[in-house]
Amino acid sequence: MNSESSVEIRDVRYAYDDGTPVLRGASMDVADDAVHALMGANGAGKTTLLRLVAGLREPDAGTVRIAGDDPVGFAPENPRAGFFAETVAAEVAFFPKNRGLDVDRHVEEALAAMDVADLRDRAPLSLSGGEQRAVSLASVLAGDPAVVALDEPSSGLHAPAQRRLGELLCGLDRTVLCSTHDADFAYEFADAVSVLVDGEVVRTGDPADVLSDRDLLARAGIRTPGLVDLAAELSLARVPSSLDEAIEEVAER
Amino acid sequence: MTLVDVESLSVRTADGSRLLDEVSLSVAAGETLLLCGAPGAGKTLLAKAIEGVLRRRDDLTVDGDVRRVGDVALVFQHPEVQLVRQTVEHDAAFGLENRGVPVAEIRTRIDRYARLLGVEPLLDRDVHDLSRGETTLAALLGVLVTEPDVVVLDEPLTALDHRNAELVLDAIDRLRSHGTAVVVAEHDLRDLLSRADRVVVLDDGRVRETGDPRHLAATLRAVGAKLPVATELALERDVRGGDVPLTTDELRE
Amino acid sequence: MSFAHGALDPRSKAAFLGAVAFAATVLARLDVLAVLGVVLAVTVAAGRGLSVRTWIGSLAPFRYLIPLVLVLNTLFYAGGETLWGVSVAGVTVGVTTGGLLTSAVIASRLLVIAAAAAWFALTTEPAAFERALELVGVPWRVAFVFSLTLRLVPELRARFRNIEDAQRSRGLRFEGGPLARARARVPMFVPFLASVVQYGYDLADALAIREFESTARRTSLIELEYGPVDYGFYLAALAVLAATAAVALGTPLA
């Protein structure tokens, strides 16, 4: 196993119970401590791949190797799927308790990291969508996994919350593999992007490279990031990596 | 002509928290109105109030008035729940069957509106096999055959990949050219802002502002809506009012 | 002559299913059950739209139940020659020829009825089933709820699976004895119930929006019309009933 990879996926195949194939030989590496975005159309296999990495399913063929023995944290697309406790604190305590960790410390740290410490005594189901998403992530982080698999973490969040989430993920000292439809989010916050088309990873690389490849994006059913569009429309020399950069480029003309 | 008139609508939960506070707005025939705001601002509730299904909930107290001239129909945020029959065609017929519309007329309408939406190939399909975008279209067909004057779409772009989002946006365009008034509740305005005639900005259950999309762009950004990159760029450069671009094309000019 | 299973009227299929189930229940004979099995297989094979393989495959869950039925019934139904026996608290429990035969009959009966029902379920569209019930006299609302229920199971199963994933990924383990495993399930019930209740609310709203509560006289896009093959199935049902009566009454035909 490549010493720099946290996750190594080789020729993985997986079919649903009714026989429909969803992954047809997917391969990719996730670098240690990277924020790695998984993109592709609905049905291309993103969620399945995340579940395989999290150990929730076994591949029909191929291998999924995770560095280290820790379980992989998994946050589902619908944050409410995990909510069973009466308070946020009890919810977030679940994972560290199951792992036999110092519950109080881990809960406090996770709540602080997601900025939801003041919600600790609230009922998870009574929270707003964005707060539920934050609690769901906190409950995964509290278990101190080295690798986290997140399914559409930015979905349903408004712009400032998405920004905060992106910054948080970048600042985490863990390997993050997340699926997303949001090309702008991936462009701005991911260290690497893998594109899934019909159950195979057709390209893995730097977001700036991968997400400027219009043919690839069209094939994969992925929206072009706004900044890439902008660069094309305004015939900029290179694609700006942030809005501020874009403004500078435009101001210079 | 005003089709829907909402006057001082307030919605409170049993424990007194106000979900909507003195909301007033109107929907004119043929217009495209956007209800924007952060998740949790009350968009879904307002969409349901406009349609009329809100009056059934007994855990909520509703004050104020919603007057309707003509029919208002709603497509849910999770349209799968709205599809009650096995095939798209049978499901589309459901509402009309309940009304007692003659069978020949049902067939004519399904043909007409399936053609309008471009969904004839979907008619025989099993609703469980549809993609998310196709599900929205199937729900939209079921709504259109009842020939409403206003169609309300609750967060239609949530969780859709680019391909499916394009299907839905295309459907909205077809509705607009057909002359139907369209109300869309959304926080992702990257493709919708240029399609809107008017915008209602919701903030924490209250209407903060109503008006032209260009003039309200700054307010939209303030409440956390996701704007087209061209609009963001212009706002950063202090462009205001009627000069605010809504697409990258406009930015160029 | 060939026909499409899916094109048959649910009523004629139900009549045939009912006749077969009746025959299987009333006649406790292996040869009769075998004949019924063959009749069903021929029916499935003769029609288009359902392969014998899919049909048999749908009975897969019974592979756990049948051995259990055979073993338990063999041990507790005694008769004829004892092949092996043991005395427990004054009662002889063991394998007898009578026991073997009875348990074979019970298991076969179960399979025949299940197979007939599977044929019906696999070839009948819920909307057609709904219409058929309505035509037979069931109030439309009840008929509709039946067909809606058919959709519920896969939906709820999918939701349960999502919840199970979320909990397993946070370290929930299903090992240990039955008590430990039962306790492990507890953190899954709350989100599942919440999800079911939410689904109920959403469904109620959806039905309201689609004018489920309208008091107008309903029309139906789905038309059911008998074709020649349907009459054939009605005749077949009658034939099965007549044969059952003949066998039951011990006429020379048997």
Short mmCIF file of C-alpha atoms in Angstrom, two decimals, chain A residues 40-42 77 128 155-160 162 181-184 218-223 226-227 229-230 233-234 243-244 246-247 250-251, chain B residues 37-40 131-133 158-164 187-188 190-191 221-226 229-230 232-233 236-237 248-249 251-252:
data_model
loop_
_atom_site.label_atom_id
_atom_site.label_comp_id
_atom_site.label_asym_id
_atom_site.label_seq_id
_atom_site.Cartn_x
_atom_site.Cartn_y
_atom_site.Cartn_z
CA GLY A 40 -20.45 12.31 -10.78
CA ALA A 41 -24.07 11.99 -11.80
CA ASN A 42 -26.77 10.49 -9.59
CA GLU A 77 -26.78 12.22 3.06
CA SER A 128 -32.97 23.34 11.47
CA SER A 155 -26.24 19.84 0.39
CA GLY A 156 -28.99 22.03 1.78
CA LEU A 157 -26.61 24.53 3.34
CA HIS A 158 -26.72 28.17 2.47
CA ALA A 159 -23.66 29.99 1.14
CA PRO A 160 -22.02 31.12 4.40
CA GLN A 162 -21.05 25.99 3.01
CA HIS A 181 -22.70 17.73 -6.74
CA ASP A 182 -21.44 21.19 -6.03
CA ALA A 183 -18.60 21.89 -8.43
CA ASP A 184 -17.95 25.26 -6.84
CA ALA A 218 -20.22 17.21 -19.83
CA ARG A 219 -19.67 13.45 -20.05
CA ALA A 220 -19.95 13.06 -16.32
CA GLY A 221 -23.00 15.31 -15.97
CA ILE A 222 -21.16 17.74 -13.71
CA ARG A 223 -21.78 21.44 -13.73
CA GLY A 226 -18.71 29.33 -11.86
CA LEU A 227 -15.14 30.52 -11.86
CA ASP A 229 -17.21 29.63 -16.76
CA LEU A 230 -16.21 33.14 -15.89
CA GLU A 233 -16.49 34.01 -20.94
CA LEU A 234 -14.10 36.78 -20.11
CA LEU A 243 -13.59 34.99 -6.27
CA ASP A 244 -11.05 37.50 -4.92
CA ALA A 246 -11.21 36.76 -10.19
CA ILE A 247 -11.95 40.29 -9.10
CA VAL A 250 -11.09 41.66 -13.97
CA ALA A 251 -9.92 44.86 -12.30
CA GLY B 37 -33.77 32.82 1.72
CA ALA B 38 -31.53 30.63 3.77
CA PRO B 39 -32.67 27.10 4.60
CA GLY B 40 -35.01 27.39 7.56
CA SER B 131 -33.89 9.44 -11.66
CA ARG B 132 -34.40 12.30 -9.23
CA GLY B 133 -34.92 14.84 -11.97
CA THR B 158 -32.09 20.04 -4.03
CA ALA B 159 -29.84 17.02 -4.41
CA LEU B 160 -30.04 17.10 -8.18
CA ASP B 161 -26.97 16.54 -10.26
CA HIS B 162 -26.36 18.83 -13.20
CA ARG B 163 -28.13 16.71 -15.79
CA ASN B 164 -31.27 16.37 -13.72
CA HIS B 187 -31.73 29.06 -2.00
CA ASP B 188 -29.54 28.00 -4.95
CA ARG B 190 -27.28 30.28 -9.78
CA ASP B 191 -29.57 29.37 -12.66
CA ARG B 221 -26.31 37.62 -0.77
CA ALA B 222 -26.76 38.93 2.76
CA VAL B 223 -29.31 36.22 3.60
CA GLY B 224 -27.03 33.51 2.27
CA ALA B 225 -28.58 32.64 -1.08
CA LYS B 226 -26.22 31.17 -3.66
CA VAL B 229 -20.71 33.99 -10.00
CA ALA B 230 -21.13 37.00 -12.30
CA GLU B 232 -21.16 37.91 -6.92
CA LEU B 233 -18.32 39.47 -8.81
CA GLU B 236 -17.93 42.74 -4.80
CA ARG B 237 -17.12 45.59 -7.11
CA THR B 248 -21.86 35.67 -17.15
CA ASP B 249 -22.99 36.90 -20.58
CA LEU B 251 -21.14 40.56 -17.16
CA ARG B 252 -19.19 40.66 -20.34
#
